[in-house]
Amino acid sequence: MNNNQPITPIVRWLCCAAAATLAACEKDLPVYDSADNALNFEMAVDRESGEVVERSYSFVYEADDVVEDTIWLRANTQGFLSDSDRPFRLEQIASGTKRPDAVAGQHYVDFDDAALQQYYVIPAGANTVLFPVVVKRDDSLADSDVSLYFQLRENEHFKQGLPGQRIEMLVISARLSKPADWSDYYMGAYGPVKHRFMIDHTGLRWDDEFVSSFVSGDYGYIRYIMMLLARELKNENAARAKQGLRELAEEDGREVSFAWGAGF
């Protein structure tokens, strides 16, 4: 290529047009200079549908003398970092579910409790925090689950976050409830009878934390556990047949099955 070749009018026009386009694009780019900082909850998401789902906690996994427990959740900041600590506050809102709403002091420790305030802080230079929700075992949980929905109470440090990450949804129970990451693909349709069978025949918790780890873990381990459950169910149903009982089923009549595990 001859570097001394003169620039033709058409080339000069194309260069000018390109420069103008780049200038226009640069002008249209948003400038990240907003002083508004927000806080987003790290939500529980259904692994198969991608939808935000409720978290669940049940005292059924704990000894009878456990009357309080702590659930650790994560929140992430949106906006600039700060060189100083930034406290945040939480507030309960009506869930709108068919379940009764949790009552502060009865089903959970009030978010304004002085002992919790040291944890409701985004440390200087940080953009994430693990914060506690302390749940309480109440006699009413033996008969009915309760909903604890809460959001950020805006203050001088943080505004409400993204629409899909503003409201944390928690179900508190003393009974078995469907884990947030339950996988219909691996485990089939959920049911409390099946859930109890899985706990009793594996010695595993099958709560939110375990199920989340299980379905995202080693494929060989998933296959082994599901094969084990399918075999145990076959033995259980054989024993029930000798007693003149029908196969293991949920209260609504749906038979318990582990079709994926039985396929190996």
PDB file of C-alpha atoms in Angstrom:
ATOM      1  CA  MET A   1       0.000   0.000   0.000  1.00  0.00           C
ATOM      2  CA  ASN A   2       1.265   3.476  -0.902  1.00  0.00           C
ATOM      3  CA  ASN A   3       1.176   5.573   2.243  1.00  0.00           C
ATOM      4  CA  ASN A   4       1.581   8.739   0.171  1.00  0.00           C
ATOM      5  CA  GLN A   5      -1.556   8.109  -1.893  1.00  0.00           C
ATOM      6  CA  PRO A   6      -3.872  11.146  -1.632  1.00  0.00           C
ATOM      7  CA  ILE A   7      -7.218  10.737   0.158  1.00  0.00           C
ATOM      8  CA  THR A   8     -10.056  10.752  -2.327  1.00  0.00           C
ATOM      9  CA  PRO A   9     -13.276  12.712  -1.673  1.00  0.00           C
ATOM     10  CA  ILE A  10     -15.279   9.503  -1.072  1.00  0.00           C
ATOM     11  CA  VAL A  11     -12.762   8.198   1.472  1.00  0.00           C
ATOM     12  CA  ARG A  12     -12.738  11.601   3.200  1.00  0.00           C
ATOM     13  CA  TRP A  13     -16.571  11.499   3.340  1.00  0.00           C
ATOM     14  CA  LEU A  14     -16.586   7.969   4.803  1.00  0.00           C
ATOM     15  CA  CYS A  15     -14.076   8.967   7.480  1.00  0.00           C
ATOM     16  CA  CYS A  16     -16.151  11.985   8.444  1.00  0.00           C
ATOM     17  CA  ALA A  17     -19.337   9.894   8.539  1.00  0.00           C
ATOM     18  CA  ALA A  18     -17.677   7.278  10.730  1.00  0.00           C
ATOM     19  CA  ALA A  19     -16.363   9.954  13.081  1.00  0.00           C
ATOM     20  CA  ALA A  20     -19.813  11.506  13.313  1.00  0.00           C
ATOM     21  CA  THR A  21     -21.391   8.116  14.047  1.00  0.00           C
ATOM     22  CA  LEU A  22     -18.876   7.381  16.795  1.00  0.00           C
ATOM     23  CA  ALA A  23     -19.466  10.798  18.307  1.00  0.00           C
ATOM     24  CA  ALA A  24     -23.214  10.216  18.269  1.00  0.00           C
ATOM     25  CA  CYS A  25     -22.813   6.780  19.891  1.00  0.00           C
ATOM     26  CA  GLU A  26     -20.543   8.195  22.557  1.00  0.00           C
ATOM     27  CA  LYS A  27     -23.048  10.953  23.272  1.00  0.00           C
ATOM     28  CA  ASP A  28     -25.858   8.400  23.651  1.00  0.00           C
ATOM     29  CA  LEU A  29     -23.973   6.259  26.180  1.00  0.00           C
ATOM     30  CA  PRO A  30     -25.281   6.796  29.721  1.00  0.00           C
ATOM     31  CA  VAL A  31     -22.807   8.372  32.101  1.00  0.00           C
ATOM     32  CA  TYR A  32     -22.512   6.417  35.364  1.00  0.00           C
ATOM     33  CA  ASP A  33     -22.683   9.359  37.682  1.00  0.00           C
ATOM     34  CA  SER A  34     -25.895   8.616  39.624  1.00  0.00           C
ATOM     35  CA  ALA A  35     -25.654   9.286  43.339  1.00  0.00           C
ATOM     36  CA  ASP A  36     -28.525   6.844  43.999  1.00  0.00           C
ATOM     37  CA  ASN A  37     -27.393   3.614  45.638  1.00  0.00           C
ATOM     38  CA  ALA A  38     -29.701   0.623  45.947  1.00  0.00           C
ATOM     39  CA  LEU A  39     -29.714  -2.759  47.633  1.00  0.00           C
ATOM     40  CA  ASN A  40     -30.720  -5.967  45.851  1.00  0.00           C
ATOM     41  CA  PHE A  41     -31.554  -9.256  47.536  1.00  0.00           C
ATOM     42  CA  GLU A  42     -29.974 -12.373  46.061  1.00  0.00           C
ATOM     43  CA  MET A  43     -33.173 -14.270  45.372  1.00  0.00           C
ATOM     44  CA  ALA A  44     -33.939 -17.969  45.267  1.00  0.00           C
ATOM     45  CA  VAL A  45     -34.547 -18.962  41.636  1.00  0.00           C
ATOM     46  CA  ASP A  46     -36.136 -22.132  40.291  1.00  0.00           C
ATOM     47  CA  ARG A  47     -33.375 -23.962  38.455  1.00  0.00           C
ATOM     48  CA  GLU A  48     -35.652 -25.198  35.675  1.00  0.00           C
ATOM     49  CA  SER A  49     -38.069 -22.305  35.072  1.00  0.00           C
ATOM     50  CA  GLY A  50     -35.769 -19.423  36.033  1.00  0.00           C
ATOM     51  CA  GLU A  51     -38.587 -17.905  38.093  1.00  0.00           C
ATOM     52  CA  VAL A  52     -38.025 -16.307  41.495  1.00  0.00           C
ATOM     53  CA  VAL A  53     -39.443 -18.580  44.201  1.00  0.00           C
ATOM     54  CA  GLU A  54     -40.017 -18.545  47.942  1.00  0.00           C
ATOM     55  CA  ARG A  55     -37.344 -19.803  50.274  1.00  0.00           C
ATOM     56  CA  SER A  56     -38.444 -22.262  52.928  1.00  0.00           C
ATOM     57  CA  TYR A  57     -37.241 -23.059  56.400  1.00  0.00           C
ATOM     58  CA  SER A  58     -38.628 -25.866  58.536  1.00  0.00           C
ATOM     59  CA  PHE A  59     -37.859 -26.784  62.131  1.00  0.00           C
ATOM     60  CA  VAL A  60     -38.718 -30.376  61.187  1.00  0.00           C
ATOM     61  CA  TYR A  61     -34.998 -30.978  60.571  1.00  0.00           C
ATOM     62  CA  GLU A  62     -34.002 -29.777  64.033  1.00  0.00           C
ATOM     63  CA  ALA A  63     -34.182 -31.341  67.492  1.00  0.00           C
ATOM     64  CA  ASP A  64     -37.277 -30.539  69.523  1.00  0.00           C
ATOM     65  CA  ASP A  65     -35.299 -28.290  71.860  1.00  0.00           C
ATOM     66  CA  VAL A  66     -34.201 -25.972  69.039  1.00  0.00           C
ATOM     67  CA  VAL A  67     -36.499 -22.967  69.463  1.00  0.00           C
ATOM     68  CA  GLU A  68     -34.589 -20.445  67.316  1.00  0.00           C
ATOM     69  CA  ASP A  69     -32.441 -20.698  64.222  1.00  0.00           C
ATOM     70  CA  THR A  70     -30.660 -18.269  61.924  1.00  0.00           C
ATOM     71  CA  ILE A  71     -30.990 -18.094  58.159  1.00  0.00           C
ATOM     72  CA  TRP A  72     -28.201 -16.216  56.397  1.00  0.00           C
ATOM     73  CA  LEU A  73     -29.171 -14.377  53.226  1.00  0.00           C
ATOM     74  CA  ARG A  74     -27.176 -12.229  50.814  1.00  0.00           C
ATOM     75  CA  ALA A  75     -27.712  -8.680  49.575  1.00  0.00           C
ATOM     76  CA  ASN A  76     -25.681  -6.849  46.920  1.00  0.00           C
ATOM     77  CA  THR A  77     -25.282  -3.122  46.409  1.00  0.00           C
ATOM     78  CA  GLN A  78     -26.022  -1.205  43.241  1.00  0.00           C
ATOM     79  CA  GLY A  79     -24.126   2.019  42.655  1.00  0.00           C
ATOM     80  CA  PHE A  80     -20.825   3.361  43.921  1.00  0.00           C
ATOM     81  CA  LEU A  81     -18.779   1.800  46.704  1.00  0.00           C
ATOM     82  CA  SER A  82     -18.343   3.791  49.902  1.00  0.00           C
ATOM     83  CA  ASP A  83     -15.328   4.351  52.133  1.00  0.00           C
ATOM     84  CA  SER A  84     -17.575   4.164  55.207  1.00  0.00           C
ATOM     85  CA  ASP A  85     -19.963   1.592  56.655  1.00  0.00           C
ATOM     86  CA  ARG A  86     -23.546   1.860  55.423  1.00  0.00           C
ATOM     87  CA  PRO A  87     -26.330   0.475  57.625  1.00  0.00           C
ATOM     88  CA  PHE A  88     -29.593  -0.717  56.112  1.00  0.00           C
ATOM     89  CA  ARG A  89     -32.979  -1.588  57.581  1.00  0.00           C
ATOM     90  CA  LEU A  90     -35.563  -4.226  56.759  1.00  0.00           C
ATOM     91  CA  GLU A  91     -39.324  -4.166  57.103  1.00  0.00           C
ATOM     92  CA  GLN A  92     -42.002  -6.841  56.816  1.00  0.00           C
ATOM     93  CA  ILE A  93     -44.733  -6.427  54.201  1.00  0.00           C
ATOM     94  CA  ALA A  94     -48.012  -8.264  53.636  1.00  0.00           C
ATOM     95  CA  SER A  95     -47.393 -11.412  51.614  1.00  0.00           C
ATOM     96  CA  GLY A  96     -50.792 -11.714  49.969  1.00  0.00           C
ATOM     97  CA  THR A  97     -50.524 -15.507  50.179  1.00  0.00           C
ATOM     98  CA  LYS A  98     -53.141 -17.912  51.540  1.00  0.00           C
ATOM     99  CA  ARG A  99     -50.851 -18.582  54.487  1.00  0.00           C
ATOM    100  CA  PRO A 100     -50.993 -16.294  57.512  1.00  0.00           C
ATOM    101  CA  ASP A 101     -48.216 -13.718  57.717  1.00  0.00           C
ATOM    102  CA  ALA A 102     -45.465 -14.249  60.281  1.00  0.00           C
ATOM    103  CA  VAL A 103     -45.712 -12.268  63.504  1.00  0.00           C
ATOM    104  CA  ALA A 104     -42.625 -10.490  64.836  1.00  0.00           C
ATOM    105  CA  GLY A 105     -41.603 -11.849  68.228  1.00  0.00           C
ATOM    106  CA  GLN A 106     -43.625 -15.012  67.645  1.00  0.00           C
ATOM    107  CA  HIS A 107     -42.300 -16.459  64.390  1.00  0.00           C
ATOM    108  CA  TYR A 108     -39.164 -14.367  63.928  1.00  0.00           C
ATOM    109  CA  VAL A 109     -37.022 -11.854  65.762  1.00  0.00           C
ATOM    110  CA  ASP A 110     -38.096  -8.329  64.873  1.00  0.00           C
ATOM    111  CA  PHE A 111     -35.845  -6.717  62.258  1.00  0.00           C
ATOM    112  CA  ASP A 112     -35.491  -3.686  64.561  1.00  0.00           C
ATOM    113  CA  ASP A 113     -34.093  -5.795  67.398  1.00  0.00           C
ATOM    114  CA  ALA A 114     -30.958  -4.101  68.726  1.00  0.00           C
ATOM    115  CA  ALA A 115     -28.929  -7.339  68.632  1.00  0.00           C
ATOM    116  CA  LEU A 116     -29.340  -7.598  64.859  1.00  0.00           C
ATOM    117  CA  GLN A 117     -28.298  -4.096  63.856  1.00  0.00           C
ATOM    118  CA  GLN A 118     -24.575  -4.872  63.809  1.00  0.00           C
ATOM    119  CA  TYR A 119     -25.236  -7.341  60.970  1.00  0.00           C
ATOM    120  CA  TYR A 120     -27.427  -5.037  58.879  1.00  0.00           C
ATOM    121  CA  VAL A 121     -24.470  -3.079  57.561  1.00  0.00           C
ATOM    122  CA  ILE A 122     -22.615  -2.957  54.241  1.00  0.00           C
ATOM    123  CA  PRO A 123     -18.949  -2.645  55.329  1.00  0.00           C
ATOM    124  CA  ALA A 124     -16.783   0.133  53.913  1.00  0.00           C
ATOM    125  CA  GLY A 125     -15.443  -0.776  50.472  1.00  0.00           C
ATOM    126  CA  ALA A 126     -17.797  -3.767  50.121  1.00  0.00           C
ATOM    127  CA  ASN A 127     -20.635  -4.384  47.695  1.00  0.00           C
ATOM    128  CA  THR A 128     -22.177  -7.472  49.323  1.00  0.00           C
ATOM    129  CA  VAL A 129     -23.158  -8.739  52.753  1.00  0.00           C
ATOM    130  CA  LEU A 130     -24.561 -11.844  54.427  1.00  0.00           C
ATOM    131  CA  PHE A 131     -27.287 -10.856  56.856  1.00  0.00           C
ATOM    132  CA  PRO A 132     -29.324 -12.921  59.331  1.00  0.00           C
ATOM    133  CA  VAL A 133     -33.027 -13.590  59.702  1.00  0.00           C
ATOM    134  CA  VAL A 134     -33.705 -15.269  63.045  1.00  0.00           C
ATOM    135  CA  VAL A 135     -36.743 -17.572  62.963  1.00  0.00           C
ATOM    136  CA  LYS A 136     -38.574 -18.870  66.022  1.00  0.00           C
ATOM    137  CA  ARG A 137     -40.319 -22.184  66.625  1.00  0.00           C
ATOM    138  CA  ASP A 138     -43.898 -21.498  67.653  1.00  0.00           C
ATOM    139  CA  ASP A 139     -46.603 -24.042  68.450  1.00  0.00           C
ATOM    140  CA  SER A 140     -48.750 -22.626  65.647  1.00  0.00           C
ATOM    141  CA  LEU A 141     -46.227 -23.886  63.073  1.00  0.00           C
ATOM    142  CA  ALA A 142     -47.300 -27.468  63.744  1.00  0.00           C
ATOM    143  CA  ASP A 143     -50.616 -26.705  62.042  1.00  0.00           C
ATOM    144  CA  SER A 144     -49.870 -23.895  59.615  1.00  0.00           C
ATOM    145  CA  ASP A 145     -46.888 -22.478  57.760  1.00  0.00           C
ATOM    146  CA  VAL A 146     -46.418 -18.702  57.819  1.00  0.00           C
ATOM    147  CA  SER A 147     -45.128 -16.262  55.207  1.00  0.00           C
ATOM    148  CA  LEU A 148     -42.397 -13.764  55.995  1.00  0.00           C
ATOM    149  CA  TYR A 149     -42.059 -11.311  53.113  1.00  0.00           C
ATOM    150  CA  PHE A 150     -39.791  -8.332  53.653  1.00  0.00           C
ATOM    151  CA  GLN A 151     -38.092  -5.507  51.803  1.00  0.00           C
ATOM    152  CA  LEU A 152     -35.543  -2.777  52.320  1.00  0.00           C
ATOM    153  CA  ARG A 153     -36.690   0.235  54.315  1.00  0.00           C
ATOM    154  CA  GLU A 154     -35.145   3.088  52.341  1.00  0.00           C
ATOM    155  CA  ASN A 155     -32.725   5.356  54.176  1.00  0.00           C
ATOM    156  CA  GLU A 156     -30.029   7.902  53.354  1.00  0.00           C
ATOM    157  CA  HIS A 157     -27.736   5.120  52.111  1.00  0.00           C
ATOM    158  CA  PHE A 158     -29.951   2.867  49.982  1.00  0.00           C
ATOM    159  CA  LYS A 159     -33.073   2.964  47.846  1.00  0.00           C
ATOM    160  CA  GLN A 160     -35.140   0.001  46.685  1.00  0.00           C
ATOM    161  CA  GLY A 161     -33.268  -2.258  44.265  1.00  0.00           C
ATOM    162  CA  LEU A 162     -34.261  -3.863  40.976  1.00  0.00           C
ATOM    163  CA  PRO A 163     -37.953  -4.834  40.663  1.00  0.00           C
ATOM    164  CA  GLY A 164     -37.239  -8.583  40.763  1.00  0.00           C
ATOM    165  CA  GLN A 165     -34.892  -8.334  43.740  1.00  0.00           C
ATOM    166  CA  ARG A 166     -36.734  -6.037  46.132  1.00  0.00           C
ATOM    167  CA  ILE A 167     -38.873  -8.482  48.114  1.00  0.00           C
ATOM    168  CA  GLU A 168     -37.430 -11.505  49.900  1.00  0.00           C
ATOM    169  CA  MET A 169     -39.965 -14.310  50.354  1.00  0.00           C
ATOM    170  CA  LEU A 170     -39.580 -16.809  53.180  1.00  0.00           C
ATOM    171  CA  VAL A 171     -41.902 -19.581  54.370  1.00  0.00           C
ATOM    172  CA  ILE A 172     -41.402 -20.648  58.002  1.00  0.00           C
ATOM    173  CA  SER A 173     -42.677 -24.055  59.038  1.00  0.00           C
ATOM    174  CA  ALA A 174     -42.367 -26.911  61.469  1.00  0.00           C
ATOM    175  CA  ARG A 175     -43.467 -29.288  58.725  1.00  0.00           C
ATOM    176  CA  LEU A 176     -41.923 -30.453  55.502  1.00  0.00           C
ATOM    177  CA  SER A 177     -42.138 -27.985  52.638  1.00  0.00           C
ATOM    178  CA  LYS A 178     -40.887 -28.014  49.058  1.00  0.00           C
ATOM    179  CA  PRO A 179     -37.229 -26.876  48.813  1.00  0.00           C
ATOM    180  CA  ALA A 180     -36.632 -23.875  46.560  1.00  0.00           C
ATOM    181  CA  ASP A 181     -34.325 -25.776  44.171  1.00  0.00           C
ATOM    182  CA  TRP A 182     -36.401 -28.960  44.002  1.00  0.00           C
ATOM    183  CA  SER A 183     -35.795 -30.562  40.587  1.00  0.00           C
ATOM    184  CA  ASP A 184     -38.778 -32.265  38.943  1.00  0.00           C
ATOM    185  CA  TYR A 185     -36.345 -33.611  36.340  1.00  0.00           C
ATOM    186  CA  TYR A 186     -34.305 -35.619  38.835  1.00  0.00           C
ATOM    187  CA  MET A 187     -36.750 -36.134  41.702  1.00  0.00           C
ATOM    188  CA  GLY A 188     -40.160 -36.017  40.061  1.00  0.00           C
ATOM    189  CA  ALA A 189     -43.228 -34.208  41.369  1.00  0.00           C
ATOM    190  CA  TYR A 190     -42.917 -32.943  44.924  1.00  0.00           C
ATOM    191  CA  GLY A 191     -44.954 -34.308  47.809  1.00  0.00           C
ATOM    192  CA  PRO A 192     -44.449 -34.328  51.596  1.00  0.00           C
ATOM    193  CA  VAL A 193     -44.750 -38.137  51.796  1.00  0.00           C
ATOM    194  CA  LYS A 194     -42.018 -38.498  49.179  1.00  0.00           C
ATOM    195  CA  HIS A 195     -39.955 -35.858  50.980  1.00  0.00           C
ATOM    196  CA  ARG A 196     -40.181 -37.753  54.282  1.00  0.00           C
ATOM    197  CA  PHE A 197     -39.328 -41.024  52.497  1.00  0.00           C
ATOM    198  CA  MET A 198     -36.176 -39.425  51.042  1.00  0.00           C
ATOM    199  CA  ILE A 199     -35.054 -38.215  54.466  1.00  0.00           C
ATOM    200  CA  ASP A 200     -35.763 -41.529  56.198  1.00  0.00           C
ATOM    201  CA  HIS A 201     -34.077 -43.707  53.566  1.00  0.00           C
ATOM    202  CA  THR A 202     -30.934 -41.655  52.957  1.00  0.00           C
ATOM    203  CA  GLY A 203     -30.246 -39.957  56.291  1.00  0.00           C
ATOM    204  CA  LEU A 204     -29.861 -36.653  54.396  1.00  0.00           C
ATOM    205  CA  ARG A 205     -31.659 -33.417  55.244  1.00  0.00           C
ATOM    206  CA  TRP A 206     -33.165 -32.603  51.832  1.00  0.00           C
ATOM    207  CA  ASP A 207     -33.705 -28.990  52.916  1.00  0.00           C
ATOM    208  CA  ASP A 208     -33.120 -25.853  50.810  1.00  0.00           C
ATOM    209  CA  GLU A 209     -29.357 -25.835  51.301  1.00  0.00           C
ATOM    210  CA  PHE A 210     -28.836 -29.526  50.636  1.00  0.00           C
ATOM    211  CA  VAL A 211     -31.132 -29.724  47.606  1.00  0.00           C
ATOM    212  CA  SER A 212     -29.468 -26.695  46.011  1.00  0.00           C
ATOM    213  CA  SER A 213     -26.054 -28.331  46.428  1.00  0.00           C
ATOM    214  CA  PHE A 214     -27.342 -31.731  45.308  1.00  0.00           C
ATOM    215  CA  VAL A 215     -28.929 -30.737  41.986  1.00  0.00           C
ATOM    216  CA  SER A 216     -25.911 -28.630  40.997  1.00  0.00           C
ATOM    217  CA  GLY A 217     -23.374 -31.225  42.103  1.00  0.00           C
ATOM    218  CA  ASP A 218     -21.750 -34.350  40.718  1.00  0.00           C
ATOM    219  CA  TYR A 219     -23.897 -36.221  38.168  1.00  0.00           C
ATOM    220  CA  GLY A 220     -22.647 -39.601  39.350  1.00  0.00           C
ATOM    221  CA  TYR A 221     -23.698 -38.839  42.927  1.00  0.00           C
ATOM    222  CA  ILE A 222     -27.151 -37.672  41.809  1.00  0.00           C
ATOM    223  CA  ARG A 223     -27.571 -40.874  39.822  1.00  0.00           C
ATOM    224  CA  TYR A 224     -26.444 -43.035  42.745  1.00  0.00           C
ATOM    225  CA  ILE A 225     -28.834 -41.394  45.227  1.00  0.00           C
ATOM    226  CA  MET A 226     -31.817 -41.540  42.892  1.00  0.00           C
ATOM    227  CA  MET A 227     -31.110 -45.181  42.055  1.00  0.00           C
ATOM    228  CA  LEU A 228     -30.909 -45.889  45.794  1.00  0.00           C
ATOM    229  CA  LEU A 229     -34.257 -44.195  46.406  1.00  0.00           C
ATOM    230  CA  ALA A 230     -35.904 -46.048  43.515  1.00  0.00           C
ATOM    231  CA  ARG A 231     -34.671 -49.368  44.946  1.00  0.00           C
ATOM    232  CA  GLU A 232     -35.777 -48.461  48.478  1.00  0.00           C
ATOM    233  CA  LEU A 233     -39.215 -47.488  47.198  1.00  0.00           C
ATOM    234  CA  LYS A 234     -39.517 -50.795  45.342  1.00  0.00           C
ATOM    235  CA  ASN A 235     -38.712 -52.658  48.562  1.00  0.00           C
ATOM    236  CA  GLU A 236     -41.143 -50.480  50.533  1.00  0.00           C
ATOM    237  CA  ASN A 237     -43.973 -51.143  48.104  1.00  0.00           C
ATOM    238  CA  ALA A 238     -43.257 -54.880  48.128  1.00  0.00           C
ATOM    239  CA  ALA A 239     -43.495 -54.888  51.933  1.00  0.00           C
ATOM    240  CA  ARG A 240     -46.719 -52.883  51.788  1.00  0.00           C
ATOM    241  CA  ALA A 241     -48.208 -55.316  49.264  1.00  0.00           C
ATOM    242  CA  LYS A 242     -47.603 -58.228  51.661  1.00  0.00           C
ATOM    243  CA  GLN A 243     -49.592 -56.286  54.259  1.00  0.00           C
ATOM    244  CA  GLY A 244     -52.427 -55.700  51.810  1.00  0.00           C
ATOM    245  CA  LEU A 245     -51.629 -52.009  51.524  1.00  0.00           C
ATOM    246  CA  ARG A 246     -51.547 -49.927  48.361  1.00  0.00           C
ATOM    247  CA  GLU A 247     -48.285 -48.461  47.086  1.00  0.00           C
ATOM    248  CA  LEU A 248     -46.871 -45.465  48.953  1.00  0.00           C
ATOM    249  CA  ALA A 249     -48.816 -42.346  47.983  1.00  0.00           C
ATOM    250  CA  GLU A 250     -49.474 -38.732  48.917  1.00  0.00           C
ATOM    251  CA  GLU A 251     -52.632 -37.736  50.744  1.00  0.00           C
ATOM    252  CA  ASP A 252     -54.197 -36.682  47.425  1.00  0.00           C
ATOM    253  CA  GLY A 253     -53.665 -40.179  46.023  1.00  0.00           C
ATOM    254  CA  ARG A 254     -50.613 -39.492  43.843  1.00  0.00           C
ATOM    255  CA  GLU A 255     -48.278 -42.479  44.018  1.00  0.00           C
ATOM    256  CA  VAL A 256     -44.717 -41.744  45.091  1.00  0.00           C
ATOM    257  CA  SER A 257     -42.209 -42.519  42.351  1.00  0.00           C
ATOM    258  CA  PHE A 258     -38.569 -41.990  41.399  1.00  0.00           C
ATOM    259  CA  ALA A 259     -38.852 -42.556  37.664  1.00  0.00           C
ATOM    260  CA  TRP A 260     -35.462 -41.028  36.805  1.00  0.00           C
ATOM    261  CA  GLY A 261     -33.597 -43.261  39.250  1.00  0.00           C
ATOM    262  CA  ALA A 262     -35.584 -46.347  38.242  1.00  0.00           C
ATOM    263  CA  GLY A 263     -34.440 -45.890  34.649  1.00  0.00           C
ATOM    264  CA  PHE A 264     -30.900 -47.116  35.399  1.00  0.00           C
TER     265      PHE A 264
END
